PDB file of C-alpha atoms and ligand atoms in Angstrom:
ATOM      1  CA  MET A   1     -23.271 -64.461  35.395  1.00 95.00           C
ATOM      2  CA  LEU A   2     -20.297 -66.262  36.982  1.00 97.00           C
ATOM      3  CA  VAL A   3     -16.762 -64.914  36.941  1.00 98.00           C
ATOM      4  CA  LEU A   4     -13.696 -66.481  38.573  1.00 98.00           C
ATOM      5  CA  ARG A   5     -10.587 -64.330  38.793  1.00 97.00           C
ATOM      6  CA  SER A   6      -7.281 -65.944  39.601  1.00 97.00           C
ATOM      7  CA  VAL A   7      -8.794 -68.447  42.047  1.00 97.00           C
ATOM      8  CA  HIS A   8      -6.409 -70.522  44.161  1.00 98.00           C
ATOM      9  CA  VAL A   9      -7.572 -73.378  46.411  1.00 97.00           C
ATOM     10  CA  HIS A  10      -5.538 -75.465  48.850  1.00 97.00           C
ATOM     11  CA  HIS A  11      -6.498 -78.753  50.453  1.00 95.00           C
ATOM     12  CA  GLY A  12      -4.294 -78.499  53.528  1.00 94.00           C
ATOM     13  CA  HIS A  13      -0.775 -78.097  52.161  1.00 94.00           C
ATOM     14  CA  LEU A  14      -1.785 -79.273  48.700  1.00 97.00           C
ATOM     15  CA  HIS A  15      -2.042 -76.392  46.235  1.00 97.00           C
ATOM     16  CA  VAL A  16      -4.845 -77.755  44.010  1.00 98.00           C
ATOM     17  CA  LEU A  17      -6.141 -74.786  41.977  1.00 98.00           C
ATOM     18  CA  LYS A  18      -3.471 -72.395  40.764  1.00 98.00           C
ATOM     19  CA  GLY A  19      -5.030 -69.182  39.518  1.00 97.00           C
ATOM     20  CA  VAL A  20      -8.142 -70.241  37.614  1.00 98.00           C
ATOM     21  CA  ASP A  21      -9.967 -67.658  35.468  1.00 98.00           C
ATOM     22  CA  LEU A  22     -13.365 -68.714  34.183  1.00 98.00           C
ATOM     23  CA  HIS A  23     -16.522 -67.172  32.828  1.00 98.00           C
ATOM     24  CA  VAL A  24     -20.071 -68.494  32.435  1.00 98.00           C
ATOM     25  CA  GLY A  25     -22.751 -66.483  30.622  1.00 97.00           C
ATOM     26  CA  GLU A  26     -26.553 -66.703  31.017  1.00 95.00           C
ATOM     27  CA  GLY A  27     -27.978 -69.956  29.703  1.00 94.00           C
ATOM     28  CA  GLU A  28     -24.558 -71.178  28.593  1.00 97.00           C
ATOM     29  CA  ILE A  29     -23.214 -74.720  28.933  1.00 98.00           C
ATOM     30  CA  VAL A  30     -19.538 -74.577  29.859  1.00 98.00           C
ATOM     31  CA  ALA A  31     -17.454 -77.754  29.937  1.00 97.00           C
ATOM     32  CA  ILE A  32     -14.413 -78.284  32.142  1.00 97.00           C
ATOM     33  CA  VAL A  33     -12.357 -81.231  31.007  1.00 94.00           C
ATOM     34  CA  GLY A  34      -9.143 -82.740  32.286  1.00 91.00           C
ATOM     35  CA  ALA A  35      -7.485 -85.858  33.634  1.00 89.00           C
ATOM     36  CA  ASN A  36      -7.936 -87.533  37.031  1.00 90.00           C
ATOM     37  CA  GLY A  37      -6.741 -85.330  39.851  1.00 93.00           C
ATOM     38  CA  ALA A  38      -6.556 -82.148  37.729  1.00 94.00           C
ATOM     39  CA  GLY A  39      -8.781 -80.355  40.239  1.00 96.00           C
ATOM     40  CA  LYS A  40     -12.131 -80.447  38.442  1.00 96.00           C
ATOM     41  CA  SER A  41     -14.227 -81.508  41.449  1.00 95.00           C
ATOM     42  CA  THR A  42     -12.349 -79.053  43.645  1.00 97.00           C
ATOM     43  CA  LEU A  43     -13.241 -76.293  41.178  1.00 97.00           C
ATOM     44  CA  LEU A  44     -16.948 -77.214  41.213  1.00 96.00           C
ATOM     45  CA  GLY A  45     -16.870 -77.623  45.006  1.00 95.00           C
ATOM     46  CA  THR A  46     -15.374 -74.144  45.310  1.00 96.00           C
ATOM     47  CA  ILE A  47     -18.109 -72.584  43.164  1.00 96.00           C
ATOM     48  CA  ALA A  48     -20.705 -74.485  45.250  1.00 94.00           C
ATOM     49  CA  GLY A  49     -19.190 -73.160  48.487  1.00 92.00           C
ATOM     50  CA  VAL A  50     -17.833 -76.463  49.798  1.00 92.00           C
ATOM     51  CA  TYR A  51     -14.263 -75.090  49.662  1.00 94.00           C
ATOM     52  CA  ALA A  52     -13.166 -71.486  50.077  1.00 93.00           C
ATOM     53  CA  PRO A  53     -10.575 -69.947  47.762  1.00 95.00           C
ATOM     54  CA  THR A  54      -7.275 -69.091  49.429  1.00 95.00           C
ATOM     55  CA  GLU A  55      -6.750 -66.314  46.852  1.00 96.00           C
ATOM     56  CA  GLY A  56      -8.709 -64.702  44.036  1.00 96.00           C
ATOM     57  CA  GLU A  57     -12.396 -63.921  43.766  1.00 94.00           C
ATOM     58  CA  ILE A  58     -15.656 -65.424  42.555  1.00 95.00           C
ATOM     59  CA  LEU A  59     -18.480 -63.175  41.451  1.00 96.00           C
ATOM     60  CA  PHE A  60     -22.000 -64.435  40.820  1.00 96.00           C
ATOM     61  CA  GLU A  61     -24.360 -61.920  39.249  1.00 95.00           C
ATOM     62  CA  HIS A  62     -21.737 -59.223  39.934  1.00 94.00           C
ATOM     63  CA  LYS A  63     -21.558 -59.943  43.672  1.00 93.00           C
ATOM     64  CA  PRO A  64     -18.994 -61.953  45.672  1.00 92.00           C
ATOM     65  CA  LEU A  65     -20.282 -65.385  46.700  1.00 89.00           C
ATOM     66  CA  PRO A  66     -20.972 -65.824  50.420  1.00 82.00           C
ATOM     67  CA  TYR A  67     -18.451 -68.391  51.589  1.00 77.00           C
ATOM     68  CA  GLY A  68     -18.796 -70.754  54.501  1.00 73.00           C
ATOM     69  CA  LYS A  69     -22.439 -71.766  54.067  1.00 78.00           C
ATOM     70  CA  VAL A  70     -23.381 -74.049  51.192  1.00 83.00           C
ATOM     71  CA  GLU A  71     -27.110 -73.369  51.833  1.00 84.00           C
ATOM     72  CA  HIS A  72     -26.624 -69.647  51.209  1.00 87.00           C
ATOM     73  CA  ILE A  73     -25.060 -70.422  47.860  1.00 91.00           C
ATOM     74  CA  VAL A  74     -27.986 -72.741  47.029  1.00 89.00           C
ATOM     75  CA  ASP A  75     -30.295 -69.820  47.885  1.00 88.00           C
ATOM     76  CA  LYS A  76     -28.342 -67.629  45.452  1.00 91.00           C
ATOM     77  CA  GLY A  77     -29.175 -70.148  42.730  1.00 93.00           C
ATOM     78  CA  ILE A  78     -26.131 -72.412  42.442  1.00 95.00           C
ATOM     79  CA  CYS A  79     -26.693 -76.139  42.797  1.00 93.00           C
ATOM     80  CA  LEU A  80     -24.131 -78.971  42.658  1.00 94.00           C
ATOM     81  CA  VAL A  81     -24.947 -82.444  41.330  1.00 93.00           C
ATOM     82  CA  PRO A  82     -21.988 -84.261  42.867  1.00 88.00           C
ATOM     83  CA  GLU A  83     -19.696 -86.902  41.444  1.00 84.00           C
ATOM     84  CA  ARG A  84     -21.163 -90.407  41.922  1.00 75.00           C
ATOM     85  CA  ARG A  85     -24.605 -88.832  42.315  1.00 78.00           C
ATOM     86  CA  GLN A  86     -25.133 -89.370  46.063  1.00 85.00           C
ATOM     87  CA  ILE A  87     -28.436 -91.159  45.716  1.00 92.00           C
ATOM     88  CA  PHE A  88     -29.737 -92.666  48.967  1.00 94.00           C
ATOM     89  CA  ASP A  89     -30.434 -96.400  48.755  1.00 94.00           C
ATOM     90  CA  SER A  90     -33.653 -96.487  50.733  1.00 95.00           C
ATOM     91  CA  LEU A  91     -35.128 -93.068  49.897  1.00 96.00           C
ATOM     92  CA  SER A  92     -37.820 -93.124  47.196  1.00 97.00           C
ATOM     93  CA  VAL A  93     -37.544 -91.294  43.875  1.00 97.00           C
ATOM     94  CA  LYS A  94     -40.306 -88.930  44.973  1.00 96.00           C
ATOM     95  CA  ASP A  95     -38.566 -88.077  48.239  1.00 95.00           C
ATOM     96  CA  HIS A  96     -35.277 -87.447  46.439  1.00 95.00           C
ATOM     97  CA  LEU A  97     -37.041 -84.877  44.260  1.00 95.00           C
ATOM     98  CA  LEU A  98     -38.702 -83.171  47.226  1.00 93.00           C
ATOM     99  CA  LEU A  99     -35.364 -83.138  49.015  1.00 91.00           C
ATOM    100  CA  GLY A 100     -33.961 -81.123  46.112  1.00 89.00           C
ATOM    101  CA  ALA A 101     -36.427 -78.348  46.958  1.00 88.00           C
ATOM    102  CA  TYR A 102     -35.929 -78.459  50.731  1.00 81.00           C
ATOM    103  CA  ARG A 103     -34.702 -74.857  50.928  1.00 77.00           C
ATOM    104  CA  ARG A 104     -37.926 -73.663  49.254  1.00 74.00           C
ATOM    105  CA  GLN A 105     -40.486 -76.063  50.720  1.00 66.00           C
ATOM    106  CA  ARG A 106     -41.697 -73.747  53.448  1.00 65.00           C
ATOM    107  CA  ARG A 107     -41.636 -70.558  51.400  1.00 70.00           C
ATOM    108  CA  ASP A 108     -43.414 -71.596  48.231  1.00 82.00           C
ATOM    109  CA  ARG A 109     -45.143 -74.932  48.510  1.00 82.00           C
ATOM    110  CA  GLN A 110     -47.349 -74.328  45.452  1.00 86.00           C
ATOM    111  CA  GLU A 111     -44.390 -73.466  43.275  1.00 87.00           C
ATOM    112  CA  VAL A 112     -42.512 -76.564  44.432  1.00 90.00           C
ATOM    113  CA  LYS A 113     -45.524 -78.643  43.439  1.00 91.00           C
ATOM    114  CA  ARG A 114     -45.541 -77.067  39.972  1.00 91.00           C
ATOM    115  CA  ASP A 115     -41.806 -77.657  39.565  1.00 91.00           C
ATOM    116  CA  TYR A 116     -42.284 -81.258  40.643  1.00 93.00           C
ATOM    117  CA  GLU A 117     -44.798 -81.779  37.830  1.00 93.00           C
ATOM    118  CA  ARG A 118     -42.559 -79.983  35.340  1.00 91.00           C
ATOM    119  CA  VAL A 119     -39.485 -82.011  36.259  1.00 92.00           C
ATOM    120  CA  LEU A 120     -41.426 -85.250  35.939  1.00 93.00           C
ATOM    121  CA  GLY A 121     -42.649 -84.080  32.545  1.00 91.00           C
ATOM    122  CA  LEU A 122     -39.017 -83.839  31.458  1.00 89.00           C
ATOM    123  CA  PHE A 123     -38.063 -87.202  32.962  1.00 90.00           C
ATOM    124  CA  PRO A 124     -40.995 -89.483  32.092  1.00 89.00           C
ATOM    125  CA  LYS A 125     -38.953 -92.518  33.186  1.00 90.00           C
ATOM    126  CA  LEU A 126     -38.880 -91.244  36.747  1.00 94.00           C
ATOM    127  CA  GLN A 127     -42.630 -90.744  36.692  1.00 93.00           C
ATOM    128  CA  THR A 128     -43.101 -94.499  36.461  1.00 94.00           C
ATOM    129  CA  MET A 129     -40.929 -95.245  39.507  1.00 96.00           C
ATOM    130  CA  LEU A 130     -41.853 -92.627  42.092  1.00 97.00           C
ATOM    131  CA  ASP A 131     -42.040 -95.079  45.012  1.00 97.00           C
ATOM    132  CA  ARG A 132     -38.941 -97.062  44.047  1.00 97.00           C
ATOM    133  CA  PRO A 133     -35.970 -96.770  46.422  1.00 97.00           C
ATOM    134  CA  GLY A 134     -32.983 -94.962  44.877  1.00 95.00           C
ATOM    135  CA  GLY A 135     -30.719 -97.971  45.399  1.00 95.00           C
ATOM    136  CA  LEU A 136     -32.766-100.070  42.956  1.00 95.00           C
ATOM    137  CA  LEU A 137     -32.389 -97.642  40.049  1.00 94.00           C
ATOM    138  CA  SER A 138     -29.945 -98.296  37.194  1.00 91.00           C
ATOM    139  CA  GLY A 139     -26.901 -96.042  36.854  1.00 90.00           C
ATOM    140  CA  GLY A 140     -28.545 -93.991  34.116  1.00 89.00           C
ATOM    141  CA  GLU A 141     -31.762 -93.628  36.098  1.00 91.00           C
ATOM    142  CA  GLN A 142     -29.804 -92.553  39.163  1.00 93.00           C
ATOM    143  CA  GLN A 143     -27.991 -89.908  37.134  1.00 91.00           C
ATOM    144  CA  MET A 144     -31.295 -88.595  35.796  1.00 91.00           C
ATOM    145  CA  LEU A 145     -32.684 -88.533  39.328  1.00 94.00           C
ATOM    146  CA  ALA A 146     -29.633 -86.615  40.557  1.00 94.00           C
ATOM    147  CA  ILE A 147     -30.076 -84.000  37.809  1.00 94.00           C
ATOM    148  CA  ALA A 148     -33.835 -83.820  38.395  1.00 94.00           C
ATOM    149  CA  ARG A 149     -33.208 -83.351  42.132  1.00 94.00           C
ATOM    150  CA  GLY A 150     -30.793 -80.510  41.274  1.00 94.00           C
ATOM    151  CA  LEU A 151     -33.416 -78.806  39.101  1.00 93.00           C
ATOM    152  CA  MET A 152     -35.887 -78.917  41.993  1.00 93.00           C
ATOM    153  CA  ALA A 153     -33.672 -76.341  43.735  1.00 90.00           C
ATOM    154  CA  ARG A 154     -34.519 -73.950  40.836  1.00 90.00           C
ATOM    155  CA  PRO A 155     -30.886 -73.153  40.111  1.00 94.00           C
ATOM    156  CA  LYS A 156     -29.694 -70.362  37.872  1.00 96.00           C
ATOM    157  CA  LEU A 157     -26.467 -72.318  37.541  1.00 97.00           C
ATOM    158  CA  LEU A 158     -26.337 -76.110  37.729  1.00 97.00           C
ATOM    159  CA  LEU A 159     -22.970 -77.776  38.346  1.00 97.00           C
ATOM    160  CA  LEU A 160     -22.685 -81.341  37.041  1.00 96.00           C
ATOM    161  CA  ASP A 161     -19.707 -83.406  38.180  1.00 95.00           C
ATOM    162  CA  GLU A 162     -19.059 -86.239  35.718  1.00 94.00           C
ATOM    163  CA  PRO A 163     -22.630 -87.176  34.777  1.00 92.00           C
ATOM    164  CA  SER A 164     -21.334 -89.809  32.335  1.00 91.00           C
ATOM    165  CA  LEU A 165     -19.310 -91.701  34.946  1.00 88.00           C
ATOM    166  CA  GLY A 166     -19.963 -95.435  34.838  1.00 86.00           C
ATOM    167  CA  LEU A 167     -22.702 -95.227  32.203  1.00 88.00           C
ATOM    168  CA  ALA A 168     -22.889 -97.304  29.011  1.00 87.00           C
ATOM    169  CA  PRO A 169     -22.253 -95.271  25.810  1.00 88.00           C
ATOM    170  CA  LEU A 170     -25.918 -95.254  24.770  1.00 89.00           C
ATOM    171  CA  VAL A 171     -26.978 -94.004  28.196  1.00 88.00           C
ATOM    172  CA  VAL A 172     -24.271 -91.325  28.091  1.00 90.00           C
ATOM    173  CA  LYS A 173     -25.815 -90.132  24.826  1.00 91.00           C
ATOM    174  CA  GLU A 174     -29.271 -90.103  26.395  1.00 88.00           C
ATOM    175  CA  VAL A 175     -28.200 -88.120  29.470  1.00 89.00           C
ATOM    176  CA  MET A 176     -25.979 -85.653  27.559  1.00 93.00           C
ATOM    177  CA  GLY A 177     -28.669 -85.244  24.918  1.00 92.00           C
ATOM    178  CA  MET A 178     -31.099 -83.943  27.550  1.00 92.00           C
ATOM    179  CA  LEU A 179     -28.891 -81.209  28.973  1.00 95.00           C
ATOM    180  CA  ARG A 180     -29.484 -78.457  26.411  1.00 94.00           C
ATOM    181  CA  GLY A 181     -33.262 -78.864  26.658  1.00 92.00           C
ATOM    182  CA  LEU A 182     -33.100 -78.742  30.472  1.00 92.00           C
ATOM    183  CA  CYS A 183     -31.109 -75.492  30.364  1.00 94.00           C
ATOM    184  CA  ASP A 184     -33.631 -73.943  27.982  1.00 93.00           C
ATOM    185  CA  GLN A 185     -36.713 -75.079  29.876  1.00 91.00           C
ATOM    186  CA  PHE A 186     -35.429 -74.153  33.325  1.00 90.00           C
ATOM    187  CA  HIS A 187     -33.559 -71.013  32.206  1.00 92.00           C
ATOM    188  CA  THR A 188     -30.401 -72.241  33.793  1.00 96.00           C
ATOM    189  CA  ALA A 189     -26.737 -72.182  32.854  1.00 97.00           C
ATOM    190  CA  MET A 190     -24.585 -75.241  33.397  1.00 98.00           C
ATOM    191  CA  ILE A 191     -21.002 -76.187  34.152  1.00 98.00           C
ATOM    192  CA  LEU A 192     -20.308 -79.687  32.964  1.00 97.00           C
ATOM    193  CA  VAL A 193     -17.218 -81.425  34.367  1.00 96.00           C
ATOM    194  CA  GLU A 194     -16.252 -84.467  32.350  1.00 93.00           C
ATOM    195  CA  GLN A 195     -13.507 -86.938  31.631  1.00 88.00           C
ATOM    196  CA  ASN A 196     -15.538 -88.016  28.635  1.00 90.00           C
ATOM    197  CA  VAL A 197     -14.092 -85.148  26.642  1.00 92.00           C
ATOM    198  CA  ARG A 198     -15.786 -85.856  23.342  1.00 92.00           C
ATOM    199  CA  ALA A 199     -19.278 -86.051  24.864  1.00 92.00           C
ATOM    200  CA  ALA A 200     -18.648 -82.857  26.854  1.00 94.00           C
ATOM    201  CA  LEU A 201     -17.346 -80.870  23.878  1.00 95.00           C
ATOM    202  CA  GLN A 202     -20.244 -82.031  21.738  1.00 94.00           C
ATOM    203  CA  THR A 203     -22.693 -80.777  24.361  1.00 95.00           C
ATOM    204  CA  ALA A 204     -21.136 -77.497  25.549  1.00 97.00           C
ATOM    205  CA  ASP A 205     -20.930 -73.994  24.088  1.00 97.00           C
ATOM    206  CA  TYR A 206     -17.564 -73.160  25.587  1.00 98.00           C
ATOM    207  CA  ALA A 207     -14.880 -75.272  27.240  1.00 97.00           C
ATOM    208  CA  TYR A 208     -11.819 -75.085  29.474  1.00 97.00           C
ATOM    209  CA  VAL A 209      -9.049 -77.661  29.735  1.00 95.00           C
ATOM    210  CA  LEU A 210      -7.713 -78.007  33.283  1.00 95.00           C
ATOM    211  CA  GLU A 211      -4.280 -79.537  33.843  1.00 95.00           C
ATOM    212  CA  ARG A 212      -2.772 -79.843  37.316  1.00 95.00           C
ATOM    213  CA  GLY A 213      -4.892 -77.035  38.677  1.00 97.00           C
ATOM    214  CA  ALA A 214      -4.414 -74.552  35.836  1.00 97.00           C
ATOM    215  CA  ILE A 215      -6.406 -73.732  32.694  1.00 97.00           C
ATOM    216  CA  VAL A 216      -4.134 -74.602  29.775  1.00 94.00           C
ATOM    217  CA  LEU A 217      -6.573 -74.087  26.925  1.00 94.00           C
ATOM    218  CA  HIS A 218     -10.028 -72.615  26.444  1.00 96.00           C
ATOM    219  CA  GLY A 219     -12.316 -71.732  23.595  1.00 97.00           C
ATOM    220  CA  LYS A 220     -15.555 -72.541  21.845  1.00 97.00           C
ATOM    221  CA  ALA A 221     -16.341 -76.209  22.412  1.00 96.00           C
ATOM    222  CA  ALA A 222     -16.613 -76.907  18.684  1.00 95.00           C
ATOM    223  CA  GLU A 223     -13.173 -75.364  18.121  1.00 95.00           C
ATOM    224  CA  LEU A 224     -11.570 -77.409  20.897  1.00 94.00           C
ATOM    225  CA  LEU A 225     -13.160 -80.537  19.454  1.00 91.00           C
ATOM    226  CA  ALA A 226     -11.255 -79.824  16.234  1.00 91.00           C
ATOM    227  CA  ASP A 227      -8.026 -78.835  18.027  1.00 89.00           C
ATOM    228  CA  GLU A 228      -5.128 -81.244  17.488  1.00 86.00           C
ATOM    229  CA  ARG A 229      -3.706 -80.711  20.981  1.00 85.00           C
ATOM    230  CA  VAL A 230      -7.044 -81.728  22.504  1.00 84.00           C
ATOM    231  CA  ALA A 231      -7.401 -84.688  20.168  1.00 82.00           C
ATOM    232  CA  GLU A 232      -3.919 -85.945  20.992  1.00 82.00           C
ATOM    233  CA  ALA A 233      -4.172 -85.533  24.753  1.00 82.00           C
ATOM    234  CA  TYR A 234      -7.813 -86.369  25.424  1.00 81.00           C
ATOM    235  CA  LEU A 235      -9.945 -87.704  22.617  1.00 79.00           C
ATOM    236  CA  GLY A 236      -8.085 -90.985  22.200  1.00 69.00           C
ATOM    237  CA  ALA A 237      -8.569 -91.737  25.885  1.00 48.00           C
ATOM    238  CA  ALA A 238     -12.258 -90.814  25.726  1.00 45.00           C
ATOM    239  CA  ASP A 239     -12.800 -93.235  22.860  1.00 49.00           C
ATOM    240  CA  ARG A 240     -11.412 -96.117  24.868  1.00 43.00           C
ATOM    241  CA  ARG A 241     -13.806 -95.547  27.732  1.00 44.00           C
TER     242      ARG A 241
HETATM  243  N1  ATP B   1     -11.192 -82.825  50.381  1.00 77.96           N
HETATM  244  C1  ATP B   1      -9.928 -83.028  50.013  1.00 77.96           C
HETATM  245  N2  ATP B   1      -8.923 -83.012  50.912  1.00 77.96           N
HETATM  246  C2  ATP B   1      -7.633 -83.183  50.545  1.00 77.96           C
HETATM  247  N3  ATP B   1      -7.230 -83.378  49.285  1.00 77.96           N
HETATM  248  C3  ATP B   1      -8.166 -83.405  48.332  1.00 77.96           C
HETATM  249  C4  ATP B   1      -9.566 -83.244  48.641  1.00 77.96           C
HETATM  250  N4  ATP B   1     -10.273 -83.306  47.496  1.00 77.96           N
HETATM  251  C5  ATP B   1      -9.364 -83.506  46.514  1.00 77.96           C
HETATM  252  N5  ATP B   1      -8.104 -83.565  47.001  1.00 77.96           N
HETATM  253  C6  ATP B   1      -6.872 -83.702  46.208  1.00 77.96           C
HETATM  254  O1  ATP B   1      -6.851 -82.612  45.286  1.00 77.96           O
HETATM  255  C7  ATP B   1      -6.434 -83.025  43.999  1.00 77.96           C
HETATM  256  C8  ATP B   1      -7.506 -82.717  42.980  1.00 77.96           C
HETATM  257  O2  ATP B   1      -8.644 -83.543  43.217  1.00 77.96           O
HETATM  258  P1  ATP B   1     -10.042 -83.375  42.486  1.00 77.96           P
HETATM  259  O3  ATP B   1     -10.955 -84.353  43.104  1.00 77.96           O
HETATM  260  O4  ATP B   1     -10.418 -81.961  42.484  1.00 77.96           O
HETATM  261  O5  ATP B   1      -9.639 -83.814  41.004  1.00 77.96           O
HETATM  262  P2  ATP B   1     -10.570 -84.233  39.789  1.00 77.96           P
HETATM  263  O6  ATP B   1     -10.028 -83.494  38.597  1.00 77.96           O
HETATM  264  O7  ATP B   1     -12.000 -84.032  40.116  1.00 77.96           O
HETATM  265  O8  ATP B   1     -10.246 -85.781  39.640  1.00 77.96           O
HETATM  266  P3  ATP B   1     -11.208 -86.994  39.132  1.00 77.96           P
HETATM  267  O9  ATP B   1     -11.241 -86.879  37.651  1.00 77.96           O
HETATM  268  O10 ATP B   1     -10.472 -88.201  39.575  1.00 77.96           O
HETATM  269  O11 ATP B   1     -12.547 -86.831  39.773  1.00 77.96           O
HETATM  270  C9  ATP B   1      -6.103 -84.507  44.129  1.00 77.96           C
HETATM  271  O12 ATP B   1      -4.721 -84.618  44.309  1.00 77.96           O
HETATM  272  C10 ATP B   1      -6.856 -84.952  45.358  1.00 77.96           C
HETATM  273  O13 ATP B   1      -6.196 -85.999  46.002  1.00 77.96           O
HETATM  274 MG1   MG B   2     -13.619 -85.302  40.289  1.00 77.96          MG
END
């Protein structure tokens, strides 16, 4: 459903992505792993329409993505759950969820209501704290809220930027453990960007390793998990986190 062909992205003079090829199939979870500054967030931001490629092309459902307007890309069915979650301190849990559906609110109010119930069914913890301001939630709860808010946009492709960041190992397990079920229930594919390489490879179907803006390795996630080069470069570091 998503194809990137030789995508280059510059931030000013900085050449950040250097010819990235990537493929995501229907319902698939694809992990992108790599060190700090490799260009992972830039890659997700480019797919979400925040940055435009300077070269190369991105096709979503066989058509070029409309660049320049993030909202148009949300309407196409691509939704970004950004790094550090961007939860508003004083906005309630309920309002965060409704905000996730803001592009659809006017068009299909009934459907938004149904999705709201469905999302809460999947995140029973959030159900108990609907009036609580976002700033009072724990890190794990905030991450769940950010994902739930993303699902409210009814994406066909959900982009998650480092969902495990700052979470205790048990909470990482809880959040990662939910992702497959969410994809199945909402019929969505997912790109999972992670520095927690082990958790990402255990969760994904397919994975890409990004180093200094280029894909250096890709394959089935289970195969990369067993790959010595990945173990040497990344798994030791992930264990220390
Ligand atoms: N909006 C921006 N303007 C200018 N430079 C940027 C911008 N965003 C990122 N960069 C630079 O691009 C490079 C890649 O950054 P990016 O955030 O994509 O990496 P990352 O792999 O997500 O890193 P991390 O793991 O730390 O989140 C870095 O050198 C960064 O300083
Ligand atoms: Mg990043």
